[in-house]
CSV table of C-alpha atoms in Angstrom, one decimal:
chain,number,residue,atom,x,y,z
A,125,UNK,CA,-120.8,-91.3,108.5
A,126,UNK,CA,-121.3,-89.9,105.2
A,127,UNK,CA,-120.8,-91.5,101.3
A,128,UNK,CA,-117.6,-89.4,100.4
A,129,UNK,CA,-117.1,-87.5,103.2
A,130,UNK,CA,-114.2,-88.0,105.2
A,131,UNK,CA,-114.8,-89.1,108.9
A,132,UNK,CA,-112.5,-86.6,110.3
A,133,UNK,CA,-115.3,-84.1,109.2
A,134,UNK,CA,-117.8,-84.0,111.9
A,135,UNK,CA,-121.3,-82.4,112.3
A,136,UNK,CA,-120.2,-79.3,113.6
A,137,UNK,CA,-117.1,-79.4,111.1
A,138,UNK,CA,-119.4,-79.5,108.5
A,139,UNK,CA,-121.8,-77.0,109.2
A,140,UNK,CA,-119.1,-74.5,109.2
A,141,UNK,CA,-117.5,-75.2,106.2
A,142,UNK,CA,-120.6,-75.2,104.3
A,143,UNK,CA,-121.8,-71.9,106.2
A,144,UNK,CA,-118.6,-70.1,105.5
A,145,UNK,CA,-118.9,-67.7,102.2
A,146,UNK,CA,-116.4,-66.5,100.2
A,147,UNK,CA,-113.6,-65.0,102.1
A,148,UNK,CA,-114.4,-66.5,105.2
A,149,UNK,CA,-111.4,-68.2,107.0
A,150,UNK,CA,-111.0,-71.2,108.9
A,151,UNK,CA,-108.0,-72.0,110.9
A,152,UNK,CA,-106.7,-75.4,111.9
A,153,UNK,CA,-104.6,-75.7,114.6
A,154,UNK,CA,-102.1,-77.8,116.9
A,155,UNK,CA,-102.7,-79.2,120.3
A,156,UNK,CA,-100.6,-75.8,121.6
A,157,UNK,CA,-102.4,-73.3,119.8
A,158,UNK,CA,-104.9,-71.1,122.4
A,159,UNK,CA,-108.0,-72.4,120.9
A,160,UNK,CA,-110.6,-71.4,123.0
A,161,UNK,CA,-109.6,-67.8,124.0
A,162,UNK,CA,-109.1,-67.2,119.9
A,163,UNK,CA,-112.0,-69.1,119.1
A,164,UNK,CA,-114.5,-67.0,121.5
A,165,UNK,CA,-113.5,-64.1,118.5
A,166,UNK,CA,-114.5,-65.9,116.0
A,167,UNK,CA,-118.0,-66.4,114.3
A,168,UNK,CA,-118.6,-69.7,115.7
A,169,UNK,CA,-117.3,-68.5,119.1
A,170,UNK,CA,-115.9,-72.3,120.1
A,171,UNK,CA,-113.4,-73.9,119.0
A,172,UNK,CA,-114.3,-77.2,116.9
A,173,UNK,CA,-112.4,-80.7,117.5
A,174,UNK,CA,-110.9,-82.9,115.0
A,175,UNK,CA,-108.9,-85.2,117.2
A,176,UNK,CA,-106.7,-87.8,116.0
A,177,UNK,CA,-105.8,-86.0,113.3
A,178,UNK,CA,-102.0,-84.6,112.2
A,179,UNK,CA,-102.3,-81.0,110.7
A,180,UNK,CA,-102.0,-82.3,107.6
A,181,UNK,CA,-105.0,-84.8,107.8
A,182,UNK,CA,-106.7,-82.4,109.3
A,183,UNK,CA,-106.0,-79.7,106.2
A,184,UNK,CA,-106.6,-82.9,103.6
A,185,UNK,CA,-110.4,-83.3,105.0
A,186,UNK,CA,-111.5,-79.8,104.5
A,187,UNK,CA,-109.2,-79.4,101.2
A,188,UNK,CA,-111.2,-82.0,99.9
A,189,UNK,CA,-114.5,-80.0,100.2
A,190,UNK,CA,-113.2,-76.4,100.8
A,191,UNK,CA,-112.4,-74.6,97.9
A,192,UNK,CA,-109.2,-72.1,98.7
A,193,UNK,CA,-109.5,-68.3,97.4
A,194,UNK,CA,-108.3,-67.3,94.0
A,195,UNK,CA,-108.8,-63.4,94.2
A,196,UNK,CA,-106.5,-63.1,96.6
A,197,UNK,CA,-102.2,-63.7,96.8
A,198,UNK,CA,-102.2,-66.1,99.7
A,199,UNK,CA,-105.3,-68.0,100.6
A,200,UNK,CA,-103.5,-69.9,103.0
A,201,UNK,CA,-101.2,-68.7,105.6
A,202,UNK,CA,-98.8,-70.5,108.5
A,203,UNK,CA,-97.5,-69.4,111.4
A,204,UNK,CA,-94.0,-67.9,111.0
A,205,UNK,CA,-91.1,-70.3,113.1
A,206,UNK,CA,-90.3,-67.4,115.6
A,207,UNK,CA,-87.0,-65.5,115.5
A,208,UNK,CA,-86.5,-68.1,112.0
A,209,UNK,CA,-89.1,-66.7,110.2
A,210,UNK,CA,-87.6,-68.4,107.0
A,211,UNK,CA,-87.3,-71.8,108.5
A,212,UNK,CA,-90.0,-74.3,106.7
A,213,UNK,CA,-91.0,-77.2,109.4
A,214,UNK,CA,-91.8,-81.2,108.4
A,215,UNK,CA,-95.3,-80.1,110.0
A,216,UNK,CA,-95.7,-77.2,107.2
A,217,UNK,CA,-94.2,-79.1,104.2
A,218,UNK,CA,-96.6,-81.6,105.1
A,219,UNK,CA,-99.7,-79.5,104.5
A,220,UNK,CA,-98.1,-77.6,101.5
A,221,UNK,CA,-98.3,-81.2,99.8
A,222,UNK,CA,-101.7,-81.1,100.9
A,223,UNK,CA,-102.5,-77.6,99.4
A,224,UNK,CA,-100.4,-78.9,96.2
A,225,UNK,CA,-102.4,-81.9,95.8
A,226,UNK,CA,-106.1,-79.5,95.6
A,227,UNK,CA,-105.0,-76.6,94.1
A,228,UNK,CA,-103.7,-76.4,90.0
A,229,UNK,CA,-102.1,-73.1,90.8
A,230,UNK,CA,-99.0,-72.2,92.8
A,231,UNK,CA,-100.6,-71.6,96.4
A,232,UNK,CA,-97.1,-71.1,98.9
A,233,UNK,CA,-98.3,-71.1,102.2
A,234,UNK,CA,-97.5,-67.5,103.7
A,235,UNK,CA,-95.6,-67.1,106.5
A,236,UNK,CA,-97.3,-64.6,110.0
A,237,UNK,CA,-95.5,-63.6,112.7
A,238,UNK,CA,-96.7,-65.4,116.2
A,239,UNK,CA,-99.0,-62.7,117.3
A,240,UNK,CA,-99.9,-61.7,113.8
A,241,UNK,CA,-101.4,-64.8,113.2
A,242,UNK,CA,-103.4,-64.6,116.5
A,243,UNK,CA,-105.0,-61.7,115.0
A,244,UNK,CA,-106.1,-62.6,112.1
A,245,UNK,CA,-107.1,-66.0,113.7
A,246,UNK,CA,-110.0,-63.5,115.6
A,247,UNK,CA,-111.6,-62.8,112.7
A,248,UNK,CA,-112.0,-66.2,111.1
A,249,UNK,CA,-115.1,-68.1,110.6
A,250,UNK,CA,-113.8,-70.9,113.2
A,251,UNK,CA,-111.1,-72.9,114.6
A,252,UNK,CA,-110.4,-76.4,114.0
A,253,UNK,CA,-108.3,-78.0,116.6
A,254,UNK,CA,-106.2,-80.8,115.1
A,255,UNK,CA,-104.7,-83.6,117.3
A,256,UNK,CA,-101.2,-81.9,115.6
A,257,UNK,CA,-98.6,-82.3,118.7
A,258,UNK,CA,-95.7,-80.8,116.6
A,259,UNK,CA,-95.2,-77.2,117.3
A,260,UNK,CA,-96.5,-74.5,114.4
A,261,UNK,CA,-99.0,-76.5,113.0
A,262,UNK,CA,-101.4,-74.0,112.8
A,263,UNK,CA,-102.9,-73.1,109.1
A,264,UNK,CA,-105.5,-70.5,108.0
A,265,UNK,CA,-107.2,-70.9,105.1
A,266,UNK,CA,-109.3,-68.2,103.3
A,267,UNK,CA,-112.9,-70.0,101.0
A,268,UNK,CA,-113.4,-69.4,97.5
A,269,UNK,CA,-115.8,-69.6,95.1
A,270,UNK,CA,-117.6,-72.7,93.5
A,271,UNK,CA,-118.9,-71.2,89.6
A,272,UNK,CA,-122.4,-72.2,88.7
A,273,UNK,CA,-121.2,-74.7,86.1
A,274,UNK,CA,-119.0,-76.8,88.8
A,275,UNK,CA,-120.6,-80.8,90.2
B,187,UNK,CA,-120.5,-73.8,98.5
B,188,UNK,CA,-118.6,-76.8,98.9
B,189,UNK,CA,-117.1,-78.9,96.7
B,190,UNK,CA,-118.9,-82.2,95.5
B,191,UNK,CA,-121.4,-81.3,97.6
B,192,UNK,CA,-125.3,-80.0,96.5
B,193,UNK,CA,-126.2,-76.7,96.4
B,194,UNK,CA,-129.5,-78.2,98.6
B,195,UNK,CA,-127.7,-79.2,101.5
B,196,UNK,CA,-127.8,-76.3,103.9
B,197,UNK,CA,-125.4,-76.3,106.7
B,198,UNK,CA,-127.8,-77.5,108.6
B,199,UNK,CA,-129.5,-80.2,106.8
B,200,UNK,CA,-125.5,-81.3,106.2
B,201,UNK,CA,-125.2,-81.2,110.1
B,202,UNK,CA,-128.3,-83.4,110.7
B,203,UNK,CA,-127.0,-86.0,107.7
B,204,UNK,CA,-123.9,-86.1,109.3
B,205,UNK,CA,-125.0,-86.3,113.0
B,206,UNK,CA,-127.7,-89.2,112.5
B,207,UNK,CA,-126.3,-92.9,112.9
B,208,UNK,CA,-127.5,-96.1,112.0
B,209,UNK,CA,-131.1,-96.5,112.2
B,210,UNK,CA,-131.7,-93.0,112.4
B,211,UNK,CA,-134.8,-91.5,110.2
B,212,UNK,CA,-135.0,-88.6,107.8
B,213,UNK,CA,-138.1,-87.0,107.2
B,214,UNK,CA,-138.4,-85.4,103.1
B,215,UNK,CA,-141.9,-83.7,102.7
B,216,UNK,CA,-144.0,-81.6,100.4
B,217,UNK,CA,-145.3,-78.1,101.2
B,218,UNK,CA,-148.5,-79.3,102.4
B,219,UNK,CA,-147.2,-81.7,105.0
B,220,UNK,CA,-147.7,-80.1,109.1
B,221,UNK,CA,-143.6,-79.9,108.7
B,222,UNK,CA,-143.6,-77.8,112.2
B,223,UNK,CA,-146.0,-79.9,114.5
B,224,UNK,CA,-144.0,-82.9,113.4
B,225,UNK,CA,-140.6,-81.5,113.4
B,226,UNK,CA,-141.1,-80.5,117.0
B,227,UNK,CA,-141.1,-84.1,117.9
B,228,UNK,CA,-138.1,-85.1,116.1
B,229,UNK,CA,-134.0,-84.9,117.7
B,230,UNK,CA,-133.5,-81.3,115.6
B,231,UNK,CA,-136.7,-80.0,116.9
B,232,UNK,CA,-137.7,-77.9,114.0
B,233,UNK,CA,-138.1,-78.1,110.2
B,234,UNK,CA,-135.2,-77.5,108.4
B,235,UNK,CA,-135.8,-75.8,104.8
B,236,UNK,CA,-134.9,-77.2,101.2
B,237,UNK,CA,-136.7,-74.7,99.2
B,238,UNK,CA,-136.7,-74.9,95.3
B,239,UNK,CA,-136.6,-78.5,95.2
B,240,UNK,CA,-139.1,-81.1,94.2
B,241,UNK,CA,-139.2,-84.2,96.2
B,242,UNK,CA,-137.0,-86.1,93.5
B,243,UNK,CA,-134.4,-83.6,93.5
B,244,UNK,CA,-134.5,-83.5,97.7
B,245,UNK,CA,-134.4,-87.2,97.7
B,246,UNK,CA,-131.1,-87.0,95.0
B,247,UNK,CA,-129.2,-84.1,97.4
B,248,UNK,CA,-129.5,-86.6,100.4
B,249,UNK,CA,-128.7,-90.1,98.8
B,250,UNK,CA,-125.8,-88.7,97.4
B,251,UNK,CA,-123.9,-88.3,101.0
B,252,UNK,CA,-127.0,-90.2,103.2
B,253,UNK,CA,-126.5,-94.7,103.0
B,254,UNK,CA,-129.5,-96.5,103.0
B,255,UNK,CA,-129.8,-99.2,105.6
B,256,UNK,CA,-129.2,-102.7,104.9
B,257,UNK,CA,-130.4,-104.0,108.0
B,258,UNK,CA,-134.1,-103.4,107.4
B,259,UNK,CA,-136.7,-104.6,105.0
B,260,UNK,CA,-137.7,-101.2,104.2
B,261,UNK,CA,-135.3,-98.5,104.7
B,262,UNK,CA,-137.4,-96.0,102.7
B,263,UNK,CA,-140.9,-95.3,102.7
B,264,UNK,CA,-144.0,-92.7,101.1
B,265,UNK,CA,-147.0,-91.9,102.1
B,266,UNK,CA,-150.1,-93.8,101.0
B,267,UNK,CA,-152.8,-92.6,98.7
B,268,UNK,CA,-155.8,-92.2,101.6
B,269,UNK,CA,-158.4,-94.4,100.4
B,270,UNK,CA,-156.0,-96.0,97.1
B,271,UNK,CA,-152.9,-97.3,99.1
B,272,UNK,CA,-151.9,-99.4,95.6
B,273,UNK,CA,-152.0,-95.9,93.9
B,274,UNK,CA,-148.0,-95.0,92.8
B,275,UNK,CA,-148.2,-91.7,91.6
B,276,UNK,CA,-145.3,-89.7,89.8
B,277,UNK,CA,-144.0,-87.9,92.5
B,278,UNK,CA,-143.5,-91.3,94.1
B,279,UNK,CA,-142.0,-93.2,90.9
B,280,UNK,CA,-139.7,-90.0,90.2
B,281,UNK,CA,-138.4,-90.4,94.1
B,282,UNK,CA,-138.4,-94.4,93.9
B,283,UNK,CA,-136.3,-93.7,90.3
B,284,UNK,CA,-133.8,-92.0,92.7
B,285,UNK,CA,-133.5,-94.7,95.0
B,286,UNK,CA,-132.7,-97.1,92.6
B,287,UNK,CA,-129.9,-95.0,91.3
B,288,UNK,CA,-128.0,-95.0,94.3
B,289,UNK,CA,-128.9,-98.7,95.7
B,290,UNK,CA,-127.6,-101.8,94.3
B,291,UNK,CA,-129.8,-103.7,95.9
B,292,UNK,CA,-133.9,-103.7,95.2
B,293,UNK,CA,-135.4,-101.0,97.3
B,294,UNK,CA,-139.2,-100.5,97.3
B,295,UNK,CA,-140.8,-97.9,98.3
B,296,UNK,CA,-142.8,-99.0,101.0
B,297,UNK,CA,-146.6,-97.2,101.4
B,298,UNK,CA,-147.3,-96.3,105.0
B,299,UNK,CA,-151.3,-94.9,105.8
B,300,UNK,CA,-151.5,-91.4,106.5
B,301,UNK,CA,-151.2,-91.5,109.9
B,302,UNK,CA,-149.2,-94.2,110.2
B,303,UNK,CA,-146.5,-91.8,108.8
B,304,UNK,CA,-147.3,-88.7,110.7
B,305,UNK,CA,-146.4,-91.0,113.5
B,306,UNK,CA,-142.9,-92.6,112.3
B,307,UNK,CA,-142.4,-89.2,111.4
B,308,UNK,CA,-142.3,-87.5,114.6
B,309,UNK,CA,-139.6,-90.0,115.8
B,310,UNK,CA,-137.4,-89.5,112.8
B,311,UNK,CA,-134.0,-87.5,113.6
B,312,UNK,CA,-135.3,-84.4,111.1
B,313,UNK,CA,-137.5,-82.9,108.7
B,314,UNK,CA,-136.5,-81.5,105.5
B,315,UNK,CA,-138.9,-79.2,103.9
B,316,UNK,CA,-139.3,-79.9,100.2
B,317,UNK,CA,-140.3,-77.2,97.5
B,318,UNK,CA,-142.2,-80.0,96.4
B,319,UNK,CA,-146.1,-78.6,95.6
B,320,UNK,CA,-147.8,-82.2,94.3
B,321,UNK,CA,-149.4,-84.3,97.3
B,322,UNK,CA,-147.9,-86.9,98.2
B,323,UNK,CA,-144.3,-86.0,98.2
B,324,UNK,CA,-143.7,-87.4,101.3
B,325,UNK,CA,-140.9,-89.6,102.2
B,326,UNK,CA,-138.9,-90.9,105.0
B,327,UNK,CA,-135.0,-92.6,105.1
B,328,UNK,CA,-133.1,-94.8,107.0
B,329,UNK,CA,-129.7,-94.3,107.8
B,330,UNK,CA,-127.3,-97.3,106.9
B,331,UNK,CA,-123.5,-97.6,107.5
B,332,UNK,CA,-120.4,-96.9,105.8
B,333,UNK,CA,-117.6,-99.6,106.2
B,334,UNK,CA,-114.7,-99.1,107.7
B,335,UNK,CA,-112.9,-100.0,104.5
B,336,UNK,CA,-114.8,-97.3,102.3
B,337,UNK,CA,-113.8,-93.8,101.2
């Protein structure tokens, strides 16, 4: 345990986040989600467990010390509800809120296709595996920058 | 770069912080300290780097996120001046002056002999390296706990 650090966030958690640079993704994902074949493609090459957790405490604990991507149109994505790619889920509202409550610009969660989302899952830093039982709560956020000025 | 968090605290000096539990022992030394031989001892098994920093400014990155214990009489401790244990030198009063910012409670430095340290040392959890270049700037940590309440 850490002073003002959530608990969710463990050791391994940690080091990631912090080792990420900007651009770097991390994905967080539900109990469904093929974590360990994907995360074997990914710079940490295991998957990293955050049990317990819904997807959206899971996205609150590293939105509190994860900034999200300004250069780009969609720092953070979800995977699209198959053949209802429009459809927004209770499990994806719930970590909009989350995105809402961190960032002060508009930051919609971007809908990608099923396999899609696989792929660019490969190339993140790491996957966090949420205790998320609800189907499509899977997430991929891209890092940002913290300016020289900032704590 | 995380938010809240110090620059200082590499991913892996955040992993150790985070990994440690009540009781367990960090290590902050000067350049001049035998970081390596005594490192090797200790859970992480080798130094872990804080470059740029001096002693103070180590000792600040880790009380911001690291709780002192409670439990103990003295949860944090220096090295000794060989042959003027009574000696508090700035290096130690600029690290004590740290202390006291993050503890409520009255926390002395408490002066272990030379050796005396190297040995504590070895069974602390890790060893941060310090940019620290005045003797002395040695230190060691207890962990404390975090209520269940808190955060």
């Amino acid at each position: 345990m850490l002073k003002s650090i959530s608990p969710h966030l463990s050791a391994d958690i940690l080091h990631a986040l912090r080792a990420m640079g900007h651009g770097d993704c991390i994905v967080i994902c539900d109990t469904n989600f093929p974590a360990d074949s994907v995360a074997r493609h990914t710079t940490v090459g295991k998957p990293l467990p955050m049990g317990g957790t819904t997807a959206a405490q899971a996205a609150d604990a590293v939105l509190s010390l994860l900034p999200l991507d300004t250069f780009v149109a969609s720092p953070a994505e979800c995977m699209a509800v198959v053949d209802a790619p429009d459809t927004k889920l209770d499990v994806q509202a719930e970590v909009q809120a989350v995105i809402d409550h961190y960032q002060t610009a508009d930051t919609p969660l971007n809908p990608l296709e099923r396999f899609a989302f696989y792929e660019r899952a490969k190339n993140a830093y790491a996957v966090i595996v949420s205790g998320e039982r609800r189907f499509y709560g899977c997430f991929i956020f891209m890092k940002g920058v913290i300016p020289p000025d900032a704590n």
